[in-house]
Amino acid sequence: ESSLSTGLQIFFPFILAGLGMVCAGLVLDVVVEWEVFRNVREIYILVPPLLGLKGNLEMTLASRLATHASLDTFDSFETAKPLVIGNLALVQCQAVVVGFLAAIVATLMSVMTGDLISMDHFVLLCSSSMATASIASLALGIIMVAVVAGSKHVGINPDNVAAPIAASLGDFITLLLLAWISNKMWELEGSWLDVC
């Protein structure tokens, strides 16, 4: 590939990645005023570790899929199907663990600053974090499969496109889901705990 071709392939996805980061910041600016963010301060503490750890999952998935596309394992449905299913299943398992660990980190950071955390808040934090990580990983995983397969189909190097798109959509979608899920759980005022 020529430098010009590589530069053009990278330019637009990186612009998209920058816009995604700006949109995530704008979303955070709005949701911190929501009642759940004001009452459960640990959710605000949860945002950086959850987004960071989820970002790592998305980038590694994008890299794995792009590598397989370069090895031509995406060329036929028979070879791509088990690869896609296996990678999506792996990312789902990792996402649940990452969601739980991010909630633990947020709780420990809150406790270290001298705040006490109630069991209801801890359960809300863990459940919203794990649900967010799982749903976001599934959605972004499917998008990454489509991006890698599509870029391979049109002759663009998936390595140049997949990672920036994962970065742009990852933080934005994860933050939107975290805010929405935690807000819905807060609105139920713990009645969802009775079901468990």
GROMACS .gro file of C-alpha atoms in nm:
model
  196
    1GLU     CA    1   0.000   0.000   0.000
    2SER     CA    2   0.118   0.351  -0.075
    3SER     CA    3   0.148   0.614   0.194
    4LEU     CA    4  -0.130   0.817   0.035
    5SER     CA    5  -0.365   0.518   0.030
    6THR     CA    6  -0.290   0.435   0.393
    7GLY     CA    7  -0.329   0.800   0.494
    8LEU     CA    8  -0.669   0.826   0.327
    9GLN     CA    9  -0.785   0.500   0.487
   10ILE     CA   10  -0.680   0.623   0.831
   11PHE     CA   11  -0.789   0.989   0.807
   12PHE     CA   12  -1.168   0.954   0.811
   13PRO     CA   13  -1.187   0.684   1.081
   14PHE     CA   14  -0.962   0.896   1.305
   15ILE     CA   15  -1.184   1.200   1.251
   16LEU     CA   16  -1.479   0.977   1.341
   17ALA     CA   17  -1.292   0.857   1.652
   18GLY     CA   18  -1.236   1.216   1.763
   19LEU     CA   19  -1.601   1.300   1.713
   20GLY     CA   20  -1.698   0.992   1.913
   21MET     CA   21  -1.485   1.106   2.205
   22VAL     CA   22  -1.639   1.453   2.192
   23CYS     CA   23  -1.990   1.303   2.183
   24ALA     CA   24  -1.907   1.083   2.484
   25GLY     CA   25  -1.794   1.392   2.673
   26LEU     CA   26  -2.114   1.575   2.584
   27VAL     CA   27  -2.322   1.278   2.700
   28LEU     CA   28  -2.133   1.268   3.030
   29ASP     CA   29  -2.189   1.640   3.075
   30VAL     CA   30  -2.566   1.583   3.045
   31VAL     CA   31  -2.603   1.262   3.249
   32VAL     CA   32  -2.411   1.382   3.556
   33GLU     CA   33  -2.717   1.594   3.631
   34TRP     CA   34  -2.944   1.289   3.641
   35GLU     CA   35  -3.076   1.187   3.980
   36VAL     CA   36  -2.893   0.855   3.984
   37PHE     CA   37  -2.557   1.025   3.925
   38ARG     CA   38  -2.629   1.275   4.202
   39ASN     CA   39  -2.737   1.011   4.455
   40VAL     CA   40  -2.500   0.726   4.371
   41ARG     CA   41  -2.171   0.909   4.330
   42GLU     CA   42  -1.985   0.585   4.268
   43ILE     CA   43  -2.139   0.568   3.921
   44TYR     CA   44  -1.948   0.882   3.829
   45ILE     CA   45  -1.633   0.717   3.967
   46LEU     CA   46  -1.719   0.404   3.764
   47VAL     CA   47  -1.709   0.580   3.427
   48PRO     CA   48  -1.328   0.600   3.368
   49PRO     CA   49  -1.240   0.242   3.467
   50LEU     CA   50  -1.537   0.096   3.281
   51LEU     CA   51  -1.470   0.292   2.963
   52GLY     CA   52  -1.099   0.218   2.981
   53LEU     CA   53  -1.137  -0.155   3.035
   54LYS     CA   54  -1.415  -0.183   2.776
   55GLY     CA   55  -1.200   0.010   2.530
   56ASN     CA   56  -0.926  -0.249   2.571
   57LEU     CA   57  -1.173  -0.528   2.491
   58GLU     CA   58  -1.295  -0.351   2.180
   59MET     CA   59  -0.946  -0.277   2.052
   60THR     CA   60  -0.825  -0.633   2.100
   61LEU     CA   61  -1.136  -0.768   1.928
   62ALA     CA   62  -1.085  -0.529   1.636
   63SER     CA   63  -0.719  -0.632   1.612
   64ARG     CA   64  -0.798  -1.005   1.627
   65LEU     CA   65  -1.067  -0.975   1.359
   66ALA     CA   66  -0.845  -0.759   1.135
   67THR     CA   67  -0.563  -1.012   1.168
   68HIS     CA   68  -0.794  -1.295   1.068
   69ALA     CA   69  -0.918  -1.089   0.774
   70SER     CA   70  -0.558  -1.038   0.663
   71LEU     CA   71  -0.507  -1.414   0.686
   72ASP     CA   72  -0.809  -1.459   0.455
   73THR     CA   73  -1.015  -1.650   0.712
   74PHE     CA   74  -1.298  -1.402   0.652
   75ASP     CA   75  -1.324  -1.497   0.285
   76SER     CA   76  -1.575  -1.779   0.328
   77PHE     CA   77  -1.873  -1.811   0.559
   78GLU     CA   78  -1.764  -2.159   0.673
   79THR     CA   79  -1.431  -2.033   0.811
   80ALA     CA   80  -1.566  -1.700   0.937
   81LYS     CA   81  -1.867  -1.831   1.131
   82PRO     CA   82  -1.683  -2.024   1.408
   83LEU     CA   83  -1.424  -1.748   1.430
   84VAL     CA   84  -1.689  -1.478   1.478
   85ILE     CA   85  -1.895  -1.681   1.725
   86GLY     CA   86  -1.588  -1.773   1.928
   87ASN     CA   87  -1.461  -1.416   1.943
   88LEU     CA   88  -1.802  -1.275   2.037
   89ALA     CA   89  -1.841  -1.539   2.310
   90LEU     CA   90  -1.493  -1.460   2.443
   91VAL     CA   91  -1.566  -1.087   2.451
   92GLN     CA   92  -1.895  -1.151   2.635
   93CYS     CA   93  -1.715  -1.345   2.908
   94GLN     CA   94  -1.447  -1.079   2.934
   95ALA     CA   95  -1.709  -0.803   2.945
   96VAL     CA   96  -1.891  -0.952   3.243
   97VAL     CA   97  -1.564  -0.982   3.435
   98VAL     CA   98  -1.457  -0.631   3.332
   99GLY     CA   99  -1.794  -0.489   3.439
  100PHE     CA  100  -1.764  -0.650   3.780
  101LEU     CA  101  -1.401  -0.543   3.828
  102ALA     CA  102  -1.480  -0.184   3.727
  103ALA     CA  103  -1.760  -0.175   3.986
  104ILE     CA  104  -1.523  -0.310   4.253
  105VAL     CA  105  -1.261  -0.050   4.161
  106ALA     CA  106  -1.519   0.231   4.180
  107THR     CA  107  -1.641   0.104   4.517
  108LEU     CA  108  -1.289   0.078   4.659
  109MET     CA  109  -1.201   0.426   4.535
  110SER     CA  110  -1.515   0.563   4.699
  111VAL     CA  111  -1.438   0.386   5.027
  112MET     CA  112  -1.078   0.512   5.020
  113THR     CA  113  -1.203   0.870   5.007
  114GLY     CA  114  -1.401   0.808   5.325
  115ASP     CA  115  -1.746   0.757   5.176
  116LEU     CA  116  -1.966   0.477   5.298
  117ILE     CA  117  -2.152   0.278   5.036
  118SER     CA  118  -2.482   0.104   5.100
  119MET     CA  119  -2.549  -0.248   4.979
  120ASP     CA  120  -2.826  -0.118   4.750
  121HIS     CA  121  -2.581   0.120   4.584
  122PHE     CA  122  -2.320  -0.153   4.551
  123VAL     CA  123  -2.569  -0.391   4.387
  124LEU     CA  124  -2.688  -0.112   4.155
  125LEU     CA  125  -2.329  -0.034   4.064
  126CYS     CA  126  -2.235  -0.397   3.992
  127SER     CA  127  -2.550  -0.487   3.802
  128SER     CA  128  -2.558  -0.174   3.588
  129SER     CA  129  -2.186  -0.204   3.514
  130MET     CA  130  -2.205  -0.573   3.419
  131ALA     CA  131  -2.520  -0.528   3.211
  132THR     CA  132  -2.369  -0.229   3.033
  133ALA     CA  133  -2.045  -0.411   2.958
  134SER     CA  134  -2.228  -0.717   2.826
  135ILE     CA  135  -2.477  -0.533   2.604
  136ALA     CA  136  -2.217  -0.288   2.473
  137SER     CA  137  -1.975  -0.570   2.395
  138LEU     CA  138  -2.235  -0.760   2.198
  139ALA     CA  139  -2.343  -0.453   2.000
  140LEU     CA  140  -1.989  -0.332   1.934
  141GLY     CA  141  -1.869  -0.684   1.856
  142ILE     CA  142  -2.132  -0.720   1.585
  143ILE     CA  143  -2.041  -0.376   1.449
  144MET     CA  144  -1.671  -0.472   1.444
  145VAL     CA  145  -1.746  -0.791   1.253
  146ALA     CA  146  -1.942  -0.587   0.997
  147VAL     CA  147  -1.668  -0.322   0.970
  148VAL     CA  148  -1.390  -0.577   0.923
  149ALA     CA  149  -1.587  -0.786   0.674
  150GLY     CA  150  -1.702  -0.477   0.486
  151SER     CA  151  -1.359  -0.319   0.469
  152LYS     CA  152  -1.208  -0.648   0.351
  153HIS     CA  153  -1.482  -0.675   0.087
  154VAL     CA  154  -1.415  -0.327  -0.058
  155GLY     CA  155  -1.037  -0.366  -0.047
  156ILE     CA  156  -0.954  -0.144   0.250
  157ASN     CA  157  -0.707  -0.272   0.509
  158PRO     CA  158  -0.920  -0.356   0.818
  159ASP     CA  159  -0.627  -0.268   1.047
  160ASN     CA  160  -0.655   0.094   0.935
  161VAL     CA  161  -1.029   0.121   0.992
  162ALA     CA  162  -1.145  -0.113   1.272
  163ALA     CA  163  -0.957   0.032   1.571
  164PRO     CA  164  -1.059   0.397   1.520
  165ILE     CA  165  -1.422   0.301   1.465
  166ALA     CA  166  -1.413   0.083   1.777
  167ALA     CA  167  -1.271   0.378   1.971
  168SER     CA  168  -1.529   0.624   1.840
  169LEU     CA  169  -1.831   0.409   1.909
  170GLY     CA  170  -1.704   0.230   2.220
  171ASP     CA  171  -1.699   0.512   2.473
  172PHE     CA  172  -2.012   0.673   2.334
  173ILE     CA  173  -2.227   0.358   2.336
  174THR     CA  174  -2.093   0.233   2.669
  175LEU     CA  175  -2.156   0.565   2.843
  176LEU     CA  176  -2.507   0.593   2.698
  177LEU     CA  177  -2.591   0.240   2.812
  178LEU     CA  178  -2.443   0.289   3.159
  179ALA     CA  179  -2.642   0.607   3.212
  180TRP     CA  180  -2.966   0.459   3.079
  181ILE     CA  181  -2.942   0.125   3.264
  182SER     CA  182  -2.840   0.276   3.597
  183ASN     CA  183  -3.111   0.542   3.566
  184LYS     CA  184  -3.380   0.282   3.494
  185MET     CA  185  -3.264   0.072   3.791
  186TRP     CA  186  -3.266   0.381   4.012
  187GLU     CA  187  -3.618   0.470   3.900
  188LEU     CA  188  -3.735   0.126   4.010
  189GLU     CA  189  -3.609   0.225   4.359
  190GLY     CA  190  -3.473  -0.114   4.450
  191SER     CA  191  -3.788  -0.304   4.355
  192TRP     CA  192  -3.574  -0.494   4.103
  193LEU     CA  193  -3.380  -0.633   4.401
  194ASP     CA  194  -3.693  -0.815   4.518
  195VAL     CA  195  -3.695  -1.012   4.194
  196CYS     CA  196  -3.341  -1.138   4.248
   0.00000   0.00000   0.00000
